Amino acid sequence: MAFVPTARIDLDALRHNLAVARAAAPGRKAMAVIKADAYGHGLARIAAALGDADALAVARLGEAVALHDAGCRRPIVLLEGCLDAEELAEAAARDFVPVVHHSEQLELLRTARPARPLACWLKVDTGMHRLGFAPDMAADAFTQLSAMDSVRGQPGLMTHLANADDRWDPTTAAQLALFKPLADRFAVPTSVANSAGILGCPDSHGDWIRPGLMLYGASPFLNGKGGDDSLRPVMTLSARLIAVNQLKAGDPVGYGGSWRCPQDMAVGVVGIGYGDGYPREIAGDTPVLVNGRQTRIVARVSMDMVTVDLSGLPAARVGDPVTLWGEGLPVERIALAADTIPYTLFCGITSRVQYDYVGGKAPARENQA
Ligand SMILES: *Cc1c(COP(=O)(O)O)cnc(C)c1O
């Protein structure tokens, strides 16, 4: 019996969630976003299980290189593009698809003599003010890119939604209104929608959807739950009870003694802490499942341990499984308690956690990732 914290990754749920994205945007192509180690789920395994995606997208060159080295030969989009000549040469050699979002990247492409021309996307800044050409500069950038020897064909047009997590926020419509004239003028493939756009805003679907968070089963919406949109949790984070203590009323528990037993009671110690990625910031009374039954975290989260109220669970024993989030306990609930979002919880899982992959297609074509 393994006492190390475990992230069980359900590849069937992952594939189901991609199907949900496709069903929400029928007929569109899907670029599965697997940056940051597939949101903490494991880059190569997730890529391999997403064989149905038309392309994969990562933030940085190094992530794409890792995928390519793992045998992946599908189109890999670099969402932050190539940042110097060396990166551009590497991207060209491996046939990656960079996003071009800044005039310096135009210059890089103009002066580069890559091994072969690159397919690319042109990013338009329609209001996020992070990456992309301003709408009034984008047409010129598009024309320049289309004429370059280092660029294969015409670039696609991409933008990114800033506020789509709130279905009622008017910013999304304003962004789409800025994007549309360019899309109409150049009639090349477009890509706009992140998970929130895919599920909440059909007008944003364009030709290529870019699902990220929803693939992993969490809701991209403020106060949403993945289940609201038929998403299934992919990661279930669990650990085990490593001690069960009978304590007296008034006994302090954990660092600082910030919590005291309100009565004589059993308190369980679970072998997982912030050193594994469970957030130290969580509020008191955050739910956990011990043997599948809900109870609550008490006292401060330590590096390697958390403590739980076992007063209603007299049968709980050392070795019993404890679910921190996932199947039966929505990650959104934990994110709320930690005053954060599911993205940071997923990305925060550390290398101490053991990954168990279940389901998915037989890994016979593993090296095709
Ligand atoms: C991360 C990212 C996505 C995916 O966003 P989700 O909210 O996780 O669906 C899509 N597009 C770009 C440019 C991104 O950086």
PDB file of N, CA, C and O and ligand atoms in Angstrom, residues 33 35 39 79 123 160 194-195 210-213 343, ligand 1:
ATOM      1  N   VAL A  33      -4.798  22.553 -25.308  1.00  0.00           N
ATOM      2  CA  VAL A  33      -3.776  23.340 -24.614  1.00  0.00           C
ATOM      3  C   VAL A  33      -3.205  22.504 -23.463  1.00  0.00           C
ATOM      4  O   VAL A  33      -3.918  22.126 -22.530  1.00  0.00           O
ATOM      5  N   LYS A  35      -0.011  23.291 -21.978  1.00  0.00           N
ATOM      6  CA  LYS A  35       1.122  24.005 -21.369  1.00  0.00           C
ATOM      7  C   LYS A  35       1.237  23.632 -19.882  1.00  0.00           C
ATOM      8  O   LYS A  35       0.289  23.067 -19.313  1.00  0.00           O
ATOM      9  N   TYR A  39      -1.233  21.319 -17.450  1.00  0.00           N
ATOM     10  CA  TYR A  39      -1.890  21.827 -16.243  1.00  0.00           C
ATOM     11  C   TYR A  39      -1.624  20.866 -15.075  1.00  0.00           C
ATOM     12  O   TYR A  39      -2.520  20.513 -14.297  1.00  0.00           O
ATOM     13  N   LEU A  79       2.407  29.103 -28.079  1.00  0.00           N
ATOM     14  CA  LEU A  79       1.502  30.236 -27.835  1.00  0.00           C
ATOM     15  C   LEU A  79       2.253  31.538 -27.561  1.00  0.00           C
ATOM     16  O   LEU A  79       1.711  32.613 -27.774  1.00  0.00           O
ATOM     17  N   LYS A 123      -1.089  36.846 -33.793  1.00  0.00           N
ATOM     18  CA  LYS A 123      -1.932  37.152 -32.631  1.00  0.00           C
ATOM     19  C   LYS A 123      -2.332  38.617 -32.632  1.00  0.00           C
ATOM     20  O   LYS A 123      -1.492  39.513 -32.802  1.00  0.00           O
ATOM     21  N   HIS A 160      -7.174  36.317 -27.896  1.00  0.00           N
ATOM     22  CA  HIS A 160      -7.428  35.625 -26.620  1.00  0.00           C
ATOM     23  C   HIS A 160      -8.416  36.447 -25.801  1.00  0.00           C
ATOM     24  O   HIS A 160      -8.295  37.672 -25.725  1.00  0.00           O
ATOM     25  N   ASN A 194     -11.000  30.075 -25.683  1.00  0.00           N
ATOM     26  CA  ASN A 194     -10.502  29.220 -24.608  1.00  0.00           C
ATOM     27  C   ASN A 194     -11.684  28.413 -24.068  1.00  0.00           C
ATOM     28  O   ASN A 194     -12.786  28.470 -24.629  1.00  0.00           O
ATOM     29  N   SER A 195     -11.510  27.706 -22.971  1.00  0.00           N
ATOM     30  CA  SER A 195     -12.600  26.867 -22.457  1.00  0.00           C
ATOM     31  C   SER A 195     -13.867  27.677 -22.219  1.00  0.00           C
ATOM     32  O   SER A 195     -14.970  27.241 -22.573  1.00  0.00           O
ATOM     33  N   ARG A 210      -9.542  26.366 -28.569  1.00  0.00           N
ATOM     34  CA  ARG A 210      -8.325  26.120 -27.774  1.00  0.00           C
ATOM     35  C   ARG A 210      -8.690  25.722 -26.346  1.00  0.00           C
ATOM     36  O   ARG A 210      -8.501  26.486 -25.399  1.00  0.00           O
ATOM     37  N   PRO A 211      -9.240  24.530 -26.157  1.00  0.00           N
ATOM     38  CA  PRO A 211      -9.620  24.128 -24.803  1.00  0.00           C
ATOM     39  C   PRO A 211      -8.398  23.827 -23.946  1.00  0.00           C
ATOM     40  O   PRO A 211      -7.477  23.140 -24.373  1.00  0.00           O
ATOM     41  N   GLY A 212      -8.409  24.359 -22.739  1.00  0.00           N
ATOM     42  CA  GLY A 212      -7.372  24.044 -21.753  1.00  0.00           C
ATOM     43  C   GLY A 212      -8.042  23.449 -20.534  1.00  0.00           C
ATOM     44  O   GLY A 212      -8.335  22.250 -20.475  1.00  0.00           O
ATOM     45  N   LEU A 213      -8.379  24.290 -19.586  1.00  0.00           N
ATOM     46  CA  LEU A 213      -8.899  23.833 -18.290  1.00  0.00           C
ATOM     47  C   LEU A 213     -10.023  22.802 -18.405  1.00  0.00           C
ATOM     48  O   LEU A 213     -10.067  21.835 -17.654  1.00  0.00           O
ATOM     49  N   TYR A 343      -6.877  26.275 -11.803  1.00  0.00           N
ATOM     50  CA  TYR A 343      -5.622  26.281 -12.565  1.00  0.00           C
ATOM     51  C   TYR A 343      -4.416  26.202 -11.621  1.00  0.00           C
ATOM     52  O   TYR A 343      -3.482  25.439 -11.864  1.00  0.00           O
TER      53      TYR A 343
HETATM   54  C1  LIG B   1      -3.902  28.856 -21.638  1.00  0.00           C
HETATM   55  C2  LIG B   1      -4.483  29.334 -22.919  1.00  0.00           C
HETATM   56  C3  LIG B   1      -5.668  28.777 -23.427  1.00  0.00           C
HETATM   57  C4  LIG B   1      -6.502  27.778 -22.659  1.00  0.00           C
HETATM   58  O1  LIG B   1      -7.246  28.491 -21.697  1.00  0.00           O
HETATM   59  P1  LIG B   1      -8.256  27.721 -20.715  1.00  0.00           P
HETATM   60  O2  LIG B   1      -8.893  28.814 -19.944  1.00  0.00           O
HETATM   61  O3  LIG B   1      -7.423  26.856 -19.855  1.00  0.00           O
HETATM   62  O4  LIG B   1      -9.173  26.964 -21.578  1.00  0.00           O
HETATM   63  C5  LIG B   1      -6.079  29.176 -24.678  1.00  0.00           C
HETATM   64  N1  LIG B   1      -5.387  30.113 -25.385  1.00  0.00           N
HETATM   65  C6  LIG B   1      -4.268  30.679 -24.907  1.00  0.00           C
HETATM   66  C7  LIG B   1      -3.566  31.700 -25.731  1.00  0.00           C
HETATM   67  C8  LIG B   1      -3.783  30.325 -23.663  1.00  0.00           C
HETATM   68  O5  LIG B   1      -2.684  30.919 -23.190  1.00  0.00           O
END
